[in-house]
Short mmCIF file of C-alpha atoms in Angstrom, two decimals:
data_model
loop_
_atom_site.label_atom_id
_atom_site.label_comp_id
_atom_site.label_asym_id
_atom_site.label_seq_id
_atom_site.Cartn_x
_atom_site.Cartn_y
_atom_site.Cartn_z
CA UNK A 1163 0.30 -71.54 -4.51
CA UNK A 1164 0.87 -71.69 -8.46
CA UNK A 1165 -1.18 -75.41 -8.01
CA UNK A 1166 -3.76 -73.74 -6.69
CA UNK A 1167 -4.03 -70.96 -8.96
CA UNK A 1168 -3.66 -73.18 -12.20
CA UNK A 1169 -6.47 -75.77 -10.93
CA UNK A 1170 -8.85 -72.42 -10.42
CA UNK A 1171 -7.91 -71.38 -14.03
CA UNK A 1172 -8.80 -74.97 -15.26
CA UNK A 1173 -12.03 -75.26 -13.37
CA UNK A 1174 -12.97 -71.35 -14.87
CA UNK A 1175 -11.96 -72.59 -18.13
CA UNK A 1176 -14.34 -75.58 -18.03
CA UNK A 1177 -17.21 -73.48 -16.79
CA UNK A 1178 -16.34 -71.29 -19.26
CA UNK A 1179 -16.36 -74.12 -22.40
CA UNK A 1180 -20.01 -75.09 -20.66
CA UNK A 1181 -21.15 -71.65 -20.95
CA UNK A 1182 -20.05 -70.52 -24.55
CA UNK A 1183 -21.58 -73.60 -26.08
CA UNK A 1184 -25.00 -73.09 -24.45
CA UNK A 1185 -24.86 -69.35 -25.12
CA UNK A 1186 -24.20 -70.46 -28.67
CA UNK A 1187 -26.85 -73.09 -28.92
CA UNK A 1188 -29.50 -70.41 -27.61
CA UNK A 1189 -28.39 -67.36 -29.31
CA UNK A 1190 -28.66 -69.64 -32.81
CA UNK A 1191 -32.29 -71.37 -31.58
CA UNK A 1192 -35.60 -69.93 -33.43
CA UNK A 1193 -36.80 -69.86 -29.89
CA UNK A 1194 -34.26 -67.07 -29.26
CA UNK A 1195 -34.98 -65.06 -32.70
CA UNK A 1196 -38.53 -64.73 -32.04
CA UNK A 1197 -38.20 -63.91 -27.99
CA UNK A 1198 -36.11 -61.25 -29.11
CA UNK A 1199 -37.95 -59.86 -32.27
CA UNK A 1200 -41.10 -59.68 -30.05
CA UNK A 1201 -39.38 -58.27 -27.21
CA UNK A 1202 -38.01 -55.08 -29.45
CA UNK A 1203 -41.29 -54.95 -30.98
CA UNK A 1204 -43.32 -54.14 -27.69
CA UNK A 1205 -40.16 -51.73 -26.66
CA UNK A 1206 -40.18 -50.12 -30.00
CA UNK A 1207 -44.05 -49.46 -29.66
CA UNK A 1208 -43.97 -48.41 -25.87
CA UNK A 1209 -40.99 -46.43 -25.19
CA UNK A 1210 -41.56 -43.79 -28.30
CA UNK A 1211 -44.99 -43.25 -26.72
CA UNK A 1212 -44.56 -42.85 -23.60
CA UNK A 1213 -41.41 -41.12 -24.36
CA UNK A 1214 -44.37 -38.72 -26.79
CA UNK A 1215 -46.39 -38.16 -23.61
CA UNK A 1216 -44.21 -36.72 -21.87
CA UNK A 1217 -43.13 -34.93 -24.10
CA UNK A 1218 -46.33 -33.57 -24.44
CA UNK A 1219 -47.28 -33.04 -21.15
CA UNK A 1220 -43.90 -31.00 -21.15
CA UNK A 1221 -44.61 -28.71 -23.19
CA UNK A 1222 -48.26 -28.20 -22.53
CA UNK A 1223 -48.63 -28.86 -18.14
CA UNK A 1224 -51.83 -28.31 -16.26
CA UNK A 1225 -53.09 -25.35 -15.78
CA UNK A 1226 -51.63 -23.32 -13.03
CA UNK A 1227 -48.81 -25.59 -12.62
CA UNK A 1228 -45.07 -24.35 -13.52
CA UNK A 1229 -43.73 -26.07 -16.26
CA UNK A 1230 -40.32 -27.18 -14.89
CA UNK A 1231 -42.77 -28.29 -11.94
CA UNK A 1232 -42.77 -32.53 -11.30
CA UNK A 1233 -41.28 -33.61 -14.74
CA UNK A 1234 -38.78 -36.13 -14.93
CA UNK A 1235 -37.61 -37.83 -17.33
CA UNK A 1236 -36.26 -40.86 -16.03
CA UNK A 1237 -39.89 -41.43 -13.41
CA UNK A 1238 -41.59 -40.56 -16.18
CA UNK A 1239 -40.37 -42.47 -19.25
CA UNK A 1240 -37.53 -44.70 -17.88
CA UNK A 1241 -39.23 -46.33 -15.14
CA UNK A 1242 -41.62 -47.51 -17.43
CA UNK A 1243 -39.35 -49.22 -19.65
CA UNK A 1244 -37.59 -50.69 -16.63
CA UNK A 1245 -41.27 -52.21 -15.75
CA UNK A 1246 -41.55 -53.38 -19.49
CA UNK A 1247 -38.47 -55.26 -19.31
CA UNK A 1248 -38.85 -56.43 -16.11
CA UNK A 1249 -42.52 -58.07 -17.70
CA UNK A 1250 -40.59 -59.73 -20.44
CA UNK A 1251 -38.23 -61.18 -17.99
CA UNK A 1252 -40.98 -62.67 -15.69
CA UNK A 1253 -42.23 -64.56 -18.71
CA UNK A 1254 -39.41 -65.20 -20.52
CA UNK A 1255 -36.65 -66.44 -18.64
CA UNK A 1256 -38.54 -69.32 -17.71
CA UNK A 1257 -38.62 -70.33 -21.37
CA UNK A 1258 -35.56 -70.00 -22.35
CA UNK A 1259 -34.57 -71.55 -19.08
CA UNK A 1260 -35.92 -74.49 -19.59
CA UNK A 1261 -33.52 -75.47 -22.29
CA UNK A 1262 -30.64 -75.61 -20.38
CA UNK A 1263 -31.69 -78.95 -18.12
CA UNK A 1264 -35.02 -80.20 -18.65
CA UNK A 1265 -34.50 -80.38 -22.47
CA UNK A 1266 -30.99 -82.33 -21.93
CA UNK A 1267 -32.77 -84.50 -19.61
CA UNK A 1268 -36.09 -84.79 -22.52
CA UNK A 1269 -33.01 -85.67 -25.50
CA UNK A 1270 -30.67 -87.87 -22.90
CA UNK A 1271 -27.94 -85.39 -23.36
CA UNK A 1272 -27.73 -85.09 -19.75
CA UNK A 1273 -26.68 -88.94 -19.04
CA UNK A 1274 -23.69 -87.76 -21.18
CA UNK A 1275 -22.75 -84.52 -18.76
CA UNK A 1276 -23.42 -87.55 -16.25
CA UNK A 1277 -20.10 -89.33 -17.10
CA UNK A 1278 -18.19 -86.50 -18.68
CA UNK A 1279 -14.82 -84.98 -16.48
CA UNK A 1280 -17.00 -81.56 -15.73
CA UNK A 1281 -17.98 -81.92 -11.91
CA UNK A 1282 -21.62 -80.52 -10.72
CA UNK A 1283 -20.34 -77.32 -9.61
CA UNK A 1284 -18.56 -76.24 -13.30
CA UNK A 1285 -21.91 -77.53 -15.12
CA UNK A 1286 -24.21 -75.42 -13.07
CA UNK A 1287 -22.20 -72.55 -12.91
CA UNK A 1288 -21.52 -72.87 -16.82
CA UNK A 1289 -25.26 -72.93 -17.73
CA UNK A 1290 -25.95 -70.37 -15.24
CA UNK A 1291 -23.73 -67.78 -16.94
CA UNK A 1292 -25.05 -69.05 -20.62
CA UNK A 1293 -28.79 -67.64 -19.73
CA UNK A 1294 -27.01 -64.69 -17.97
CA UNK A 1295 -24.88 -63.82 -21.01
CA UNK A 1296 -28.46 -63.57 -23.01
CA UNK A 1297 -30.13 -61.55 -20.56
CA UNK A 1298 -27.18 -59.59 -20.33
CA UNK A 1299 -26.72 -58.96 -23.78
CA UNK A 1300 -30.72 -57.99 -24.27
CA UNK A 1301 -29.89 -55.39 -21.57
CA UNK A 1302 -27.57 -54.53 -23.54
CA UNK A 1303 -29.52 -53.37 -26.27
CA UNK A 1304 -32.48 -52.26 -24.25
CA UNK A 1305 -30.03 -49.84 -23.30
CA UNK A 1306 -30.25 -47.97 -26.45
CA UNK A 1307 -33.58 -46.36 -25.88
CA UNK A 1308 -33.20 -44.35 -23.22
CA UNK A 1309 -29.66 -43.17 -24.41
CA UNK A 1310 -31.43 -41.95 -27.92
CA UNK A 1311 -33.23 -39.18 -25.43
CA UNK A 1312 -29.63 -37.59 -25.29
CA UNK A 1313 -29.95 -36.16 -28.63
CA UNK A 1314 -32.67 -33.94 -27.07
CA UNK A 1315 -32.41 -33.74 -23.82
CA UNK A 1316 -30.31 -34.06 -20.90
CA UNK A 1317 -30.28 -37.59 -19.01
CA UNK A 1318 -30.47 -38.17 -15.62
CA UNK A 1319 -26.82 -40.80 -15.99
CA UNK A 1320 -26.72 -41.95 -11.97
CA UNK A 1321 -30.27 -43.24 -11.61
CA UNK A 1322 -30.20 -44.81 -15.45
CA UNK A 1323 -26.89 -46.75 -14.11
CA UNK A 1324 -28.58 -48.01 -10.90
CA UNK A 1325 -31.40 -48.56 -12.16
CA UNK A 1326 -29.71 -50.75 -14.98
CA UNK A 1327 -28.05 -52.59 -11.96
CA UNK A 1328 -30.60 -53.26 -10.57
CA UNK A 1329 -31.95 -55.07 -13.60
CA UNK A 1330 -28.64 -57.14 -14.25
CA UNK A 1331 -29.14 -58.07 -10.36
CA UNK A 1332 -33.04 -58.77 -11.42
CA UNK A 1333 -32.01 -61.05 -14.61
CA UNK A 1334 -29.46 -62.58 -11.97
CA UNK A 1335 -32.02 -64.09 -9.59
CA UNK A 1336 -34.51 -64.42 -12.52
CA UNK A 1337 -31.20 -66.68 -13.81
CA UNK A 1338 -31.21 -68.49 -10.78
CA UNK A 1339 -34.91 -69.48 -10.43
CA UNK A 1340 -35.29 -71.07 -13.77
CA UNK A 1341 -32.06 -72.73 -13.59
CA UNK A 1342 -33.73 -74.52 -10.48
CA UNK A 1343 -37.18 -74.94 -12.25
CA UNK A 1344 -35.66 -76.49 -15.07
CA UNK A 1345 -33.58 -79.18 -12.96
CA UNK A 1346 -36.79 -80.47 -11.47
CA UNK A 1347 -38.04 -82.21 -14.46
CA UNK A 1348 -37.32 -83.13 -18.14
CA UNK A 1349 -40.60 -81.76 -18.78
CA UNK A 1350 -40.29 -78.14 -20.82
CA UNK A 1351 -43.60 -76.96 -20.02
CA UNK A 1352 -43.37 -78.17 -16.53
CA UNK A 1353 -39.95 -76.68 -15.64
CA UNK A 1354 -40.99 -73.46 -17.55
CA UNK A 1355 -44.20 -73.46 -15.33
CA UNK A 1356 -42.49 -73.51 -12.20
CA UNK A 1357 -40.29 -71.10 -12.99
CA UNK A 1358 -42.80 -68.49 -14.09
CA UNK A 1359 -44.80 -69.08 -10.87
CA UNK A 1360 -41.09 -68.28 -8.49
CA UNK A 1361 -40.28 -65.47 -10.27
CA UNK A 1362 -43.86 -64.20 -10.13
CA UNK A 1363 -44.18 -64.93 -6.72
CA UNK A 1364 -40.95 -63.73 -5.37
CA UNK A 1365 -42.18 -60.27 -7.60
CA UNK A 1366 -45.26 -59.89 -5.74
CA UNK A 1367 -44.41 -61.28 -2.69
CA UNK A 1368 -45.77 -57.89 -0.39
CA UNK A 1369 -47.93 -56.52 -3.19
CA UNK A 1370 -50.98 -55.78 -1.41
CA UNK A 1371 -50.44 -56.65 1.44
CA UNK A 1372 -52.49 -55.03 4.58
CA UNK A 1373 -50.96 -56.34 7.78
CA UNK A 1374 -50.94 -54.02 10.90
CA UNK A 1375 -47.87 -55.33 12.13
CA UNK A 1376 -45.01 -53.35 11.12
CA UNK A 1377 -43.12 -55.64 11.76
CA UNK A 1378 -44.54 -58.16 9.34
CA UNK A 1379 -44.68 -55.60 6.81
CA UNK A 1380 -40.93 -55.15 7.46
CA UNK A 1381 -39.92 -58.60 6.78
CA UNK A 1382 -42.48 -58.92 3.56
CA UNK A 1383 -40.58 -55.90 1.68
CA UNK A 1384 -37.60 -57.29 2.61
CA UNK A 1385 -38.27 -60.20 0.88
CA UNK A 1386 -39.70 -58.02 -2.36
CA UNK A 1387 -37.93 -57.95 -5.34
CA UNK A 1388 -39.83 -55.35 -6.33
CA UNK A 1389 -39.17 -53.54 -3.01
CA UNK A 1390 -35.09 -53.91 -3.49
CA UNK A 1391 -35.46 -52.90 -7.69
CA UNK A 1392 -37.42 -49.47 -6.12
CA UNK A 1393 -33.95 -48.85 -4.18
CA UNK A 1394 -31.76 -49.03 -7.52
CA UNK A 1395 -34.48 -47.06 -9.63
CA UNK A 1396 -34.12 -44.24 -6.89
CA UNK A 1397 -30.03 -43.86 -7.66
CA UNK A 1398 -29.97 -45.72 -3.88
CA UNK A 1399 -27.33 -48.64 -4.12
CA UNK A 1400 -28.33 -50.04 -0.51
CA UNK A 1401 -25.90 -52.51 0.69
CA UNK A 1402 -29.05 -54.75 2.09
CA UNK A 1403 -30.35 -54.51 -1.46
CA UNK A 1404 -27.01 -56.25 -2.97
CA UNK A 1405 -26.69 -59.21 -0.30
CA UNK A 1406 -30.39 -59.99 -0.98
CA UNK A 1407 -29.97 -60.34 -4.58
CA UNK A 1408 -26.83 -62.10 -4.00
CA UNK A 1409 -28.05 -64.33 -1.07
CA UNK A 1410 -31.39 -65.60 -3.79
CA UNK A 1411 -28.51 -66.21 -6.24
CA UNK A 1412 -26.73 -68.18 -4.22
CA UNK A 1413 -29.39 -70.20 -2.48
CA UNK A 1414 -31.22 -70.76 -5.83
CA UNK A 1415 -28.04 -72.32 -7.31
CA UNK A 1416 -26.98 -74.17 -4.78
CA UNK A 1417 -30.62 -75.94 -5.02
CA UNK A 1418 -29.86 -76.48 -8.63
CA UNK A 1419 -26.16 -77.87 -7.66
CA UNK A 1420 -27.86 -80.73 -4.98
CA UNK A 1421 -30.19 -81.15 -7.69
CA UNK A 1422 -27.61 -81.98 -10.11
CA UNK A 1423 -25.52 -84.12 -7.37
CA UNK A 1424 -28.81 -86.29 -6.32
CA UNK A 1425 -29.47 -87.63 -10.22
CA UNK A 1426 -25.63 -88.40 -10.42
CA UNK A 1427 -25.10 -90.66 -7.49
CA UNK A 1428 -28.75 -91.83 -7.46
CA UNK A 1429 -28.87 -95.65 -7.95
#
């Protein structure tokens, strides 16, 4: 039992080593500096106004309408800058995604993982949780705008925490994707490419969709990230809504991991 315990420690601890250097080699990249100073820019700019607005409409509702009546502030100012961060993700990820395989393939680092002791599973796994630290650490600090409201007002803490769940669970698949993308090819813009068109496309997957068949329409949401996020914005942490996220996870990095495992024993 103690064997078995001290080779899991030792295959964590590799996965680990993996992770902390590419976290370090991202977090120190220009690339990262100006996805970042962008990304604070646009929140700075949006969440003040819309944050204005309702204030605003607050103080000064339609006429005829009680005051109290319909305002909220998390529907009303949170959910947007959910929405915002959710549109920096889609774009986003993929770049700094790419990075993590394509570019070692592009600068023949990769033939060196190749031959090094750290089997396919540790390497994916360790890159994985790189790009996750970053997206969990811009979280993080996206964070701190809606908590500023509580100087003023009172926050709605349940739905915030779901909600912020529900993002981490987002970033996680979003993780995922471009982790596969960017083990299809050493090319940047390629892998990038590819993984801006999954993420996008298992976003909108039952956006406008008319079917008759409620049935069909059934399945389609299932399949919606968009449809599973609504469930964590709500306060709702749905069971069906975690093993969905967790099934695209897994699915999406075990892709990456046969990936990985077909350039190593190719001839």
């Amino acid at each position: 039992m103690n064997s078995i315990f001290s080779e899991i420690k030792i295959f964590f601890k590799q996965v680990f080593l993996v992770a902390m250097k590419d976290f370090k080699s991202m977090v120190l990249s220009p690339l990262f500096f100006a996805w970042t100073g962008i990304s604070f820019i646009f929140l700075s700019y949006n969440f003040p106004r819309d944050l204005f607005r309702f204030a605003m409409t607050y103080a000064m509702p339609v006429f005829g309408q009680n005051p109290n009546q319909a305002r909220n502030i998390h529907f009303d100012v949170f959910v947007a800058h959910i929405s915002y961060i959710n549109l920096i993700f889609l774009f986003a990820v993929p770049i700094l995604g790419m990075k993590l395989l394509a570019e070692e393939k592009r600068n023949r680092t990769f033939d060196l993982l190749m031959t090094s002791p750290l089997s396919s599973l540790q390497m994916v796994l360790g890159k994985y949780f790189s790009l996750l630290m970053i997206l969990s650490l811009f979280l993080l600090f996206s964070l701190i705008y809606p908590l500023s409201t509580g100087f003023f007002t009172e926050i709605p803490i349940g739905p915030l925490v779901s909600s912020y769940i529900g993002l981490f669970l987002l970033a996680s698949v979003y993780s995922a994707t471009c982790l596969f993308a960017s083990s299809l090819s050493q090319s940047l813009f390629l892998s990038a490419f590819i993984g801006m068109i999954l993420n996008i496309g298992l976003w909108f997957i039952s956006q406008g969709q008319n079917s008759e068949s409620s049935v069909w329409s059934g399945i389609m949401d299932y399949f919606s990230l968009s449809a599973h996020l609504t469930n964590f914005i709500k306060g709702s942490l749905v069971i069906n809504s975690f093993i969905f996220f967790l099934s695209l996870i897994v699915f999406f990095l075990f892709l990456v991991f046969k990936s990985v495992e077909f350039i190593r024993w190719r001839p």
